[in-house]
Short mmCIF file of C-alpha atoms in Angstrom, two decimals:
data_model
loop_
_atom_site.label_atom_id
_atom_site.label_comp_id
_atom_site.label_asym_id
_atom_site.label_seq_id
_atom_site.Cartn_x
_atom_site.Cartn_y
_atom_site.Cartn_z
CA MET A 1 68.34 76.18 71.80
CA LYS A 2 70.22 79.24 73.10
CA ALA A 3 72.84 80.55 70.66
CA ARG A 4 76.43 80.21 71.78
CA TYR A 5 77.62 83.40 70.11
CA GLN A 6 76.14 86.86 69.55
CA VAL A 7 76.78 88.64 66.23
CA VAL A 8 76.49 92.33 65.28
CA ILE A 9 76.19 93.45 61.64
CA ALA A 10 77.65 96.93 61.09
CA ASP A 11 77.03 98.41 57.61
CA ASP A 12 75.58 101.74 56.48
CA GLU A 13 73.53 100.10 53.70
CA PRO A 14 70.22 98.56 54.90
CA ILE A 15 70.04 96.22 51.92
CA ILE A 16 73.50 94.81 52.73
CA ARG A 17 72.58 94.29 56.39
CA GLU A 18 69.39 92.51 55.36
CA GLY A 19 71.25 90.41 52.81
CA ILE A 20 73.80 89.26 55.37
CA ARG A 21 71.10 88.45 57.92
CA ASP A 22 69.10 86.38 55.45
CA ALA A 23 72.09 84.68 53.80
CA VAL A 24 73.21 82.72 56.86
CA ASN A 25 71.59 79.88 58.80
CA TRP A 26 72.45 81.34 62.19
CA GLU A 27 70.86 78.57 64.19
CA GLU A 28 72.96 75.93 62.42
CA LEU A 29 76.09 77.91 63.32
CA GLY A 30 75.02 78.27 66.94
CA MET A 31 74.82 82.04 66.51
CA SER A 32 72.21 84.78 66.63
CA VAL A 33 72.15 88.38 65.39
CA LEU A 34 72.19 90.63 68.43
CA GLY A 35 71.77 93.79 66.42
CA GLU A 36 72.22 95.65 63.15
CA VAL A 37 73.79 99.12 63.13
CA GLU A 38 74.49 101.65 60.41
CA ASP A 39 77.53 103.52 61.71
CA GLY A 40 80.72 102.89 63.64
CA GLU A 41 79.77 104.87 66.75
CA GLU A 42 76.52 102.93 67.17
CA ALA A 43 78.43 99.68 66.70
CA LEU A 44 80.97 100.70 69.34
CA GLU A 45 78.23 101.64 71.82
CA LEU A 46 76.41 98.32 71.30
CA ALA A 47 79.61 96.28 71.61
CA LEU A 48 80.56 98.02 74.85
CA ASP A 49 77.07 97.56 76.29
CA LYS A 50 76.43 93.94 75.29
CA ALA A 51 78.43 90.72 75.16
CA VAL A 52 79.30 90.70 71.45
CA ASP A 53 81.33 87.73 70.20
CA ILE A 54 81.56 88.41 66.46
CA MET A 55 81.22 91.64 64.50
CA LEU A 56 80.73 91.85 60.73
CA VAL A 57 82.19 95.23 59.83
CA ASP A 58 82.00 97.44 56.74
CA MET A 59 85.09 99.55 56.14
CA ASN A 60 83.25 102.72 55.04
CA MET A 61 80.71 103.86 57.64
CA PRO A 62 79.77 107.35 58.82
CA PHE A 63 81.11 108.90 62.06
CA MET A 64 83.62 106.09 62.62
CA ASP A 65 85.03 103.83 59.91
CA GLY A 66 85.60 100.10 60.27
CA ILE A 67 89.34 100.38 60.94
CA GLU A 68 88.85 102.80 63.85
CA LEU A 69 86.00 100.68 65.24
CA ILE A 70 88.14 97.54 65.21
CA ARG A 71 91.10 99.41 66.72
CA ARG A 72 88.94 100.69 69.62
CA LEU A 73 87.31 97.34 70.34
CA ARG A 74 90.60 95.45 70.14
CA SER A 75 91.63 97.10 73.41
CA GLU A 76 88.21 97.34 75.08
CA ARG A 77 86.67 94.02 73.95
CA PRO A 78 89.71 91.80 73.25
CA GLY A 79 87.56 88.65 73.01
CA CYS A 80 85.48 89.96 70.09
CA ARG A 81 86.23 88.56 66.60
CA PHE A 82 85.96 90.67 63.42
CA VAL A 83 85.10 89.77 59.83
CA VAL A 84 85.42 92.64 57.32
CA ILE A 85 82.89 92.93 54.49
CA SER A 86 84.02 95.73 52.18
CA GLY A 87 83.06 97.14 48.83
CA HIS A 88 86.63 98.30 48.22
CA ASP A 89 89.39 96.02 47.08
CA GLU A 90 92.08 98.34 48.43
CA PHE A 91 95.37 96.93 49.55
CA ALA A 92 95.85 99.56 52.30
CA PHE A 93 92.48 98.73 53.87
CA ALA A 94 93.15 95.00 53.72
CA GLN A 95 96.67 95.38 55.07
CA GLU A 96 95.53 97.44 58.07
CA ALA A 97 92.63 95.09 58.78
CA LEU A 98 94.93 92.07 58.78
CA ARG A 99 97.39 93.92 61.00
CA LEU A 100 94.55 94.40 63.50
CA GLY A 101 93.92 90.65 63.46
CA VAL A 102 90.61 90.35 61.65
CA GLU A 103 89.44 86.82 60.89
CA ASP A 104 88.84 87.44 57.18
CA TYR A 105 88.38 90.19 54.56
CA LEU A 106 85.41 89.56 52.26
CA LEU A 107 84.44 91.67 49.27
CA LYS A 108 80.97 92.77 48.20
CA PRO A 109 78.95 91.36 46.59
CA MET A 110 79.36 88.70 49.22
CA ASP A 111 79.19 84.96 48.54
CA PRO A 112 76.81 83.47 51.18
CA LYS A 113 78.66 80.14 51.17
CA GLN A 114 81.96 81.86 51.78
CA LEU A 115 80.48 83.91 54.65
CA HIS A 116 78.95 80.75 56.14
CA SER A 117 82.32 79.01 55.89
CA VAL A 118 84.16 81.91 57.56
CA LEU A 119 81.61 82.16 60.37
CA SER A 120 81.72 78.37 60.88
CA ARG A 121 85.51 78.51 61.22
CA VAL A 122 85.33 81.45 63.67
CA GLY A 123 82.70 79.58 65.70
CA HIS A 124 84.93 76.49 65.93
CA GLU A 125 87.88 78.65 67.01
CA LEU A 126 85.75 80.28 69.72
CA ASP A 127 84.62 76.81 70.84
CA GLU A 128 88.24 75.73 71.16
CA GLU A 129 89.07 78.90 73.03
CA ARG A 130 86.22 78.35 75.46
CA ARG A 131 87.25 74.75 76.04
CA HIS A 132 90.82 75.87 76.63
CA ASP A 133 89.68 78.56 79.08
CA HIS A 134 87.46 76.02 80.83
CA TYR A 135 90.33 73.56 81.27
CA ILE A 136 92.62 76.34 82.47
CA LYS A 137 89.95 77.40 84.99
CA LEU A 138 89.56 73.82 86.21
CA ALA A 139 93.34 73.45 86.54
CA SER A 140 93.58 76.77 88.38
CA GLU A 141 90.80 75.75 90.78
CA GLN A 142 92.51 72.41 91.37
CA ILE A 143 95.80 74.16 92.12
CA ASP A 144 94.03 76.59 94.48
CA ARG A 145 92.52 73.67 96.37
CA ASN A 146 95.91 71.99 96.64
CA ILE A 147 97.99 75.11 97.41
CA PRO A 148 98.41 74.23 101.12
CA LEU A 149 99.62 70.71 100.26
CA LEU A 150 101.89 72.00 97.48
CA ARG A 151 103.42 74.55 99.87
CA GLN A 152 104.10 71.85 102.44
CA ARG A 153 105.73 69.56 99.89
CA PHE A 154 107.80 72.41 98.48
CA CYS A 155 109.10 73.44 101.92
CA GLN A 156 109.93 69.84 102.78
CA GLU A 157 112.00 69.43 99.59
CA TRP A 158 113.61 72.85 100.11
CA MET A 159 114.66 72.02 103.69
CA GLU A 160 116.12 68.73 102.50
CA GLY A 161 118.32 70.59 99.99
CA LEU A 162 116.61 69.20 96.88
CA MET A 163 116.18 72.58 95.13
CA ALA A 164 118.43 75.13 93.43
CA GLY A 165 118.28 78.93 93.76
CA GLU A 166 116.28 79.97 90.67
CA ASP A 167 113.89 77.05 91.06
CA ILE A 168 113.20 78.10 94.66
CA VAL A 169 112.28 81.69 93.71
CA GLU A 170 110.11 80.50 90.81
CA LYS A 171 108.16 78.11 93.04
CA LEU A 172 107.78 80.70 95.79
CA ASP A 173 106.13 82.99 93.24
CA PHE A 174 103.93 80.18 91.91
CA LEU A 175 102.81 79.21 95.42
CA ARG A 176 102.14 82.88 96.30
CA LEU A 177 104.75 82.92 99.05
CA PRO A 178 107.25 85.73 99.69
CA ASN A 179 110.17 85.28 97.29
CA THR A 180 112.61 86.53 99.92
CA VAL A 181 114.90 84.68 102.33
CA PRO A 182 112.92 83.33 105.32
CA ALA A 183 113.56 85.04 108.66
CA GLN A 184 113.49 81.87 110.75
CA ILE A 185 113.26 78.11 110.51
CA GLY A 186 111.67 76.03 113.26
CA VAL A 187 111.47 72.34 114.15
CA ILE A 188 109.10 70.60 116.56
CA ARG A 189 109.66 67.04 117.76
CA TRP A 190 107.60 64.85 120.03
CA PRO A 191 108.59 61.30 121.04
CA ALA A 192 105.16 59.75 120.45
CA VAL A 193 105.52 60.51 116.73
CA ALA A 194 109.16 59.60 116.30
CA ALA A 195 109.30 56.43 118.42
CA ARG A 196 109.44 53.33 116.24
CA GLU A 197 107.89 51.14 118.91
CA SER A 198 105.10 53.53 119.87
CA LEU A 199 101.87 51.82 120.79
CA MET A 200 99.87 54.77 119.47
CA LYS A 201 97.74 53.90 116.45
CA GLU A 202 98.54 55.62 113.16
CA ASN A 203 95.21 57.47 113.12
CA ASP A 204 95.85 58.77 116.63
CA ARG A 205 99.37 59.88 115.67
CA GLN A 206 98.02 61.79 112.69
CA LEU A 207 95.35 63.45 114.84
CA PHE A 208 97.95 64.54 117.39
CA LEU A 209 100.21 65.84 114.64
CA PHE A 210 97.35 67.78 113.10
CA ALA A 211 96.40 69.23 116.47
CA ALA A 212 100.01 70.22 117.23
CA GLU A 213 100.26 71.91 113.83
CA ASN A 214 97.03 73.84 114.44
CA ILE A 215 98.20 75.04 117.86
CA SER A 216 101.55 76.14 116.40
CA SER A 217 99.90 77.86 113.44
CA GLU A 218 97.54 79.82 115.71
CA LEU A 219 100.45 80.94 117.87
CA LEU A 220 102.37 82.10 114.78
CA ALA A 221 99.44 83.98 113.21
CA PRO A 222 99.43 86.44 111.50
CA LEU A 223 103.07 85.88 110.48
CA ARG A 224 103.60 84.43 106.98
CA HIS A 225 104.59 80.81 107.53
CA VAL A 226 104.29 77.26 106.23
CA ILE A 227 104.12 74.19 108.48
CA PHE A 228 105.12 70.81 107.03
CA HIS A 229 106.30 67.30 107.96
CA ASP A 230 109.74 66.00 107.12
CA GLN A 231 110.69 62.39 106.43
CA ASN A 232 111.68 61.82 110.06
CA GLY A 233 108.23 62.66 111.41
CA LEU A 234 109.26 66.11 112.62
CA ILE A 235 107.14 69.22 112.20
CA GLY A 236 109.01 71.90 110.25
CA ILE A 237 108.17 75.61 110.16
CA CYS A 238 109.32 78.17 107.60
CA LEU A 239 108.76 81.78 108.73
CA TRP A 240 109.15 84.88 106.57
CA GLU A 241 108.79 87.19 109.57
CA GLU A 242 110.61 86.91 112.89
CA ALA A 243 108.49 85.22 115.54
CA PRO A 244 108.06 86.73 119.00
CA GLU A 245 110.82 86.05 121.49
CA GLY A 246 110.53 82.67 123.21
CA VAL A 247 107.99 81.31 120.73
CA GLY A 248 109.52 77.83 120.95
CA ALA A 249 108.89 77.69 124.69
CA VAL A 250 105.34 78.96 124.18
CA ILE A 251 104.64 76.22 121.63
CA GLU A 252 106.04 73.58 123.97
CA ARG A 253 103.87 74.86 126.82
CA GLU A 254 100.64 75.16 124.81
CA VAL A 255 100.97 71.80 123.07
CA GLY A 256 101.64 70.18 126.46
CA ARG A 257 98.69 72.00 127.97
CA TYR A 258 96.13 71.03 125.33
CA LEU A 259 97.41 67.64 124.17
CA ASN A 260 99.16 66.44 127.33
CA ILE A 261 102.31 65.47 125.41
CA ALA A 262 105.87 66.76 125.74
CA VAL A 263 107.41 68.33 122.63
CA GLN A 264 110.69 70.06 121.89
CA ALA A 265 110.65 73.17 119.69
CA TYR A 266 113.58 75.17 118.40
CA PHE A 267 113.80 78.18 116.07
CA GLY A 268 116.92 79.34 114.26
CA ALA A 269 117.52 82.59 112.37
CA VAL A 270 118.43 82.57 108.67
CA THR A 271 121.24 85.12 108.46
CA ASP A 272 122.47 84.47 104.90
CA GLY A 273 120.90 83.68 101.52
CA MET A 274 118.47 81.08 100.20
CA SER A 275 121.21 78.47 99.86
CA THR A 276 121.75 78.36 103.63
CA VAL A 277 118.13 77.52 104.51
CA PRO A 278 118.65 73.69 104.47
CA GLU A 279 121.71 74.15 106.69
CA VAL A 280 119.69 76.16 109.22
CA TYR A 281 116.99 73.49 109.13
CA ARG A 282 119.55 70.74 109.83
CA SER A 283 120.92 72.77 112.72
CA CYS A 284 117.44 73.20 114.20
CA ARG A 285 116.76 69.51 113.78
CA GLU A 286 119.99 68.58 115.57
CA GLN A 287 119.11 70.99 118.36
CA VAL A 288 115.69 69.44 119.04
CA TYR A 289 117.27 65.99 119.15
CA ARG A 290 119.72 67.31 121.74
CA GLU A 291 116.80 68.85 123.61
CA SER A 292 114.97 65.52 123.60
CA ARG A 293 117.80 63.98 125.62
CA LEU A 294 117.36 66.53 128.40
CA SER A 295 115.29 65.71 131.45
CA PRO A 296 111.85 67.32 131.88
CA LEU A 297 113.24 69.22 134.87
CA VAL A 298 116.01 70.86 132.85
CA ARG A 299 113.70 71.71 129.96
CA ARG A 300 111.21 73.29 132.35
CA ALA A 301 114.00 75.20 134.10
CA ARG A 302 115.20 76.64 130.80
CA GLN A 303 111.65 77.51 129.82
CA LEU A 304 111.19 79.40 133.10
CA ILE A 305 114.49 81.22 132.56
CA GLY A 306 113.28 82.29 129.12
CA GLU A 307 110.11 83.66 130.68
CA ARG A 308 111.54 85.27 133.83
CA TYR A 309 115.11 86.39 133.02
CA ALA A 310 114.07 90.08 132.95
CA ASP A 311 113.13 89.88 136.64
CA PRO A 312 116.20 91.05 138.65
CA GLU A 313 115.07 88.87 141.54
CA TRP A 314 114.93 85.69 139.45
CA THR A 315 117.42 83.54 141.35
CA LEU A 316 118.35 79.89 141.61
CA GLU A 317 116.33 79.67 144.81
CA ALA A 318 113.24 81.20 143.16
CA ALA A 319 113.50 78.80 140.21
CA ALA A 320 114.00 75.78 142.50
CA SER A 321 110.94 76.80 144.50
CA ARG A 322 108.81 77.00 141.31
CA LEU A 323 110.09 73.59 140.21
CA GLN A 324 109.63 72.07 143.68
CA VAL A 325 113.22 70.86 144.02
CA SER A 326 116.13 71.99 146.15
CA PRO A 327 118.49 74.67 144.78
CA VAL A 328 121.42 72.30 145.19
CA TYR A 329 119.72 69.57 143.16
CA LEU A 330 118.63 71.97 140.42
CA SER A 331 122.13 73.41 140.14
CA ARG A 332 123.65 69.92 139.93
CA VAL A 333 121.22 68.72 137.23
CA LEU A 334 121.75 71.86 135.10
CA LYS A 335 125.52 71.44 135.34
CA LYS A 336 125.31 67.75 134.43
CA GLU A 337 123.02 68.08 131.42
CA LEU A 338 123.85 71.56 130.07
CA HIS A 339 127.44 71.86 131.31
CA THR A 340 126.72 75.34 132.63
CA SER A 341 125.27 77.05 135.69
CA PHE A 342 121.92 78.65 136.43
CA VAL A 343 123.58 82.07 136.67
CA SER A 344 125.25 81.63 133.28
CA LEU A 345 121.92 80.62 131.65
CA VAL A 346 120.18 83.69 133.06
CA SER A 347 123.09 85.93 132.04
CA SER A 348 123.03 84.54 128.47
CA ALA A 349 119.29 85.24 128.18
CA ARG A 350 119.72 88.79 129.50
CA ILE A 351 122.65 89.62 127.21
CA ALA A 352 120.80 88.15 124.20
CA LYS A 353 117.85 90.42 125.01
CA ALA A 354 120.16 93.43 125.34
CA VAL A 355 121.77 92.67 121.97
CA ARG A 356 118.35 92.55 120.29
CA LEU A 357 117.39 95.90 121.85
CA LEU A 358 120.70 97.49 120.88
CA ASP A 359 120.30 96.25 117.30
CA SER A 360 116.68 97.25 116.84
CA THR A 361 115.98 100.27 119.08
CA SER A 362 117.44 103.61 120.10
CA LEU A 363 116.47 103.21 123.75
CA PRO A 364 118.86 104.74 126.31
CA MET A 365 121.20 102.36 128.12
CA HIS A 366 119.43 102.52 131.48
CA GLU A 367 116.16 101.37 129.86
CA ILE A 368 117.90 98.54 128.00
CA ALA A 369 119.48 97.50 131.31
CA LEU A 370 116.09 97.35 133.05
CA LEU A 371 114.38 95.52 130.18
CA SER A 372 117.20 92.98 130.14
CA GLY A 373 116.94 92.26 133.87
CA TYR A 374 119.63 94.53 135.33
CA GLU A 375 118.73 97.03 138.05
CA SER A 376 122.03 98.87 137.63
CA GLN A 377 123.32 100.30 134.36
CA HIS A 378 126.87 99.91 135.66
CA TYR A 379 126.33 96.21 136.44
CA PHE A 380 124.71 95.76 133.00
CA SER A 381 127.71 97.36 131.24
CA THR A 382 130.13 95.18 133.19
CA ALA A 383 128.21 91.97 132.44
CA PHE A 384 127.78 92.91 128.77
CA LYS A 385 131.48 93.64 128.26
CA LYS A 386 132.47 90.43 130.01
CA ARG A 387 130.24 88.40 127.69
CA MET A 388 130.60 90.33 124.41
CA GLY A 389 134.12 91.77 124.69
CA VAL A 390 132.93 95.37 124.14
CA SER A 391 130.75 97.80 126.09
CA PRO A 392 127.09 98.28 125.13
CA ASN A 393 127.90 101.72 123.67
CA GLN A 394 130.77 100.31 121.59
CA TYR A 395 128.53 97.49 120.40
CA ARG A 396 125.79 99.92 119.34
CA LYS A 397 128.26 102.13 117.45
CA GLY A 398 129.73 99.14 115.69
CA SER A 399 126.28 97.81 114.78
CA ALA A 400 125.21 101.18 113.41
CA ALA A 401 128.35 101.43 111.27
CA LYS A 402 127.67 98.12 109.50
#
């Protein structure tokens, strides 16, 4: 049977090494003698080269004494155990050896029964240590396998306001997530999941949910994010990096394209600390419920505005043509459901884009105007001041001063 533990005997006296080797029933202890050495340097070299579990060390050896050997191996082979066998009953030696954490300090001439007893105890301690390490490894592997599920559950409880500040940071660290405030929170809703009277079977609902999550996750890669379900059947998203502009509309389009179902997606920015995250989530959730009450025509019109607002020629007539309705009808439906006009929706999208560019770039005003959908810098400045109360230049100066 293979020995569990390898032992090295380090003593400069051959007769002592032989006596130790012959005095112990190594097989009974589950041990074997890996080697016998006569000086500290040789012992160090062997211990660094081989997997040594236990070292029987003499205090007085040439080139490197027992204390120095133990001190070196304590840092380089922390798992190795040491039993001192010394011919000197000196308090200083014993004190230093115990300070270094040796298992025992035996005096020559050695009592074989005592050595056997010490080695038996060390073997049992190593057994316990191995068992402990094994259980820790199993637990760690189990946690690793369940990390995705644990992250989902954590985010769900966080969004529902069931966690305090320090607990949040601690769990973020444990789950290997950024321990900073998320950049955005998102919510996705689709009626087939939420409807109480849906005829869709539970297995089919779960498959659609899983597919919608996969599509969303691919669109958000490689941003750090967690996707989860809340108690209302909604899909929640926690993002630690800001998603590309219009990502909600992209998710709606792609889920509809691949799964042939209509969903509503909304993303909100987290502008304050950790404690505001549940509030942002509630706001996003309320927004998707409002979105769900809108007609498909209005949702599609808003999606097109989000995609085309930077085109200076994007007009009510162009949008109505894409949607295959009359301009008058489209204008009336937008006013009825959103309480605003097509022009106002386009203007809001353009000004929001300009604000983002002013906050995050040093582009000149004429370029910001073009990227925001304005052919004229003068017209852009007028529209910006009307909406924001200050000119683009004033806004940029004020933003830089914050």
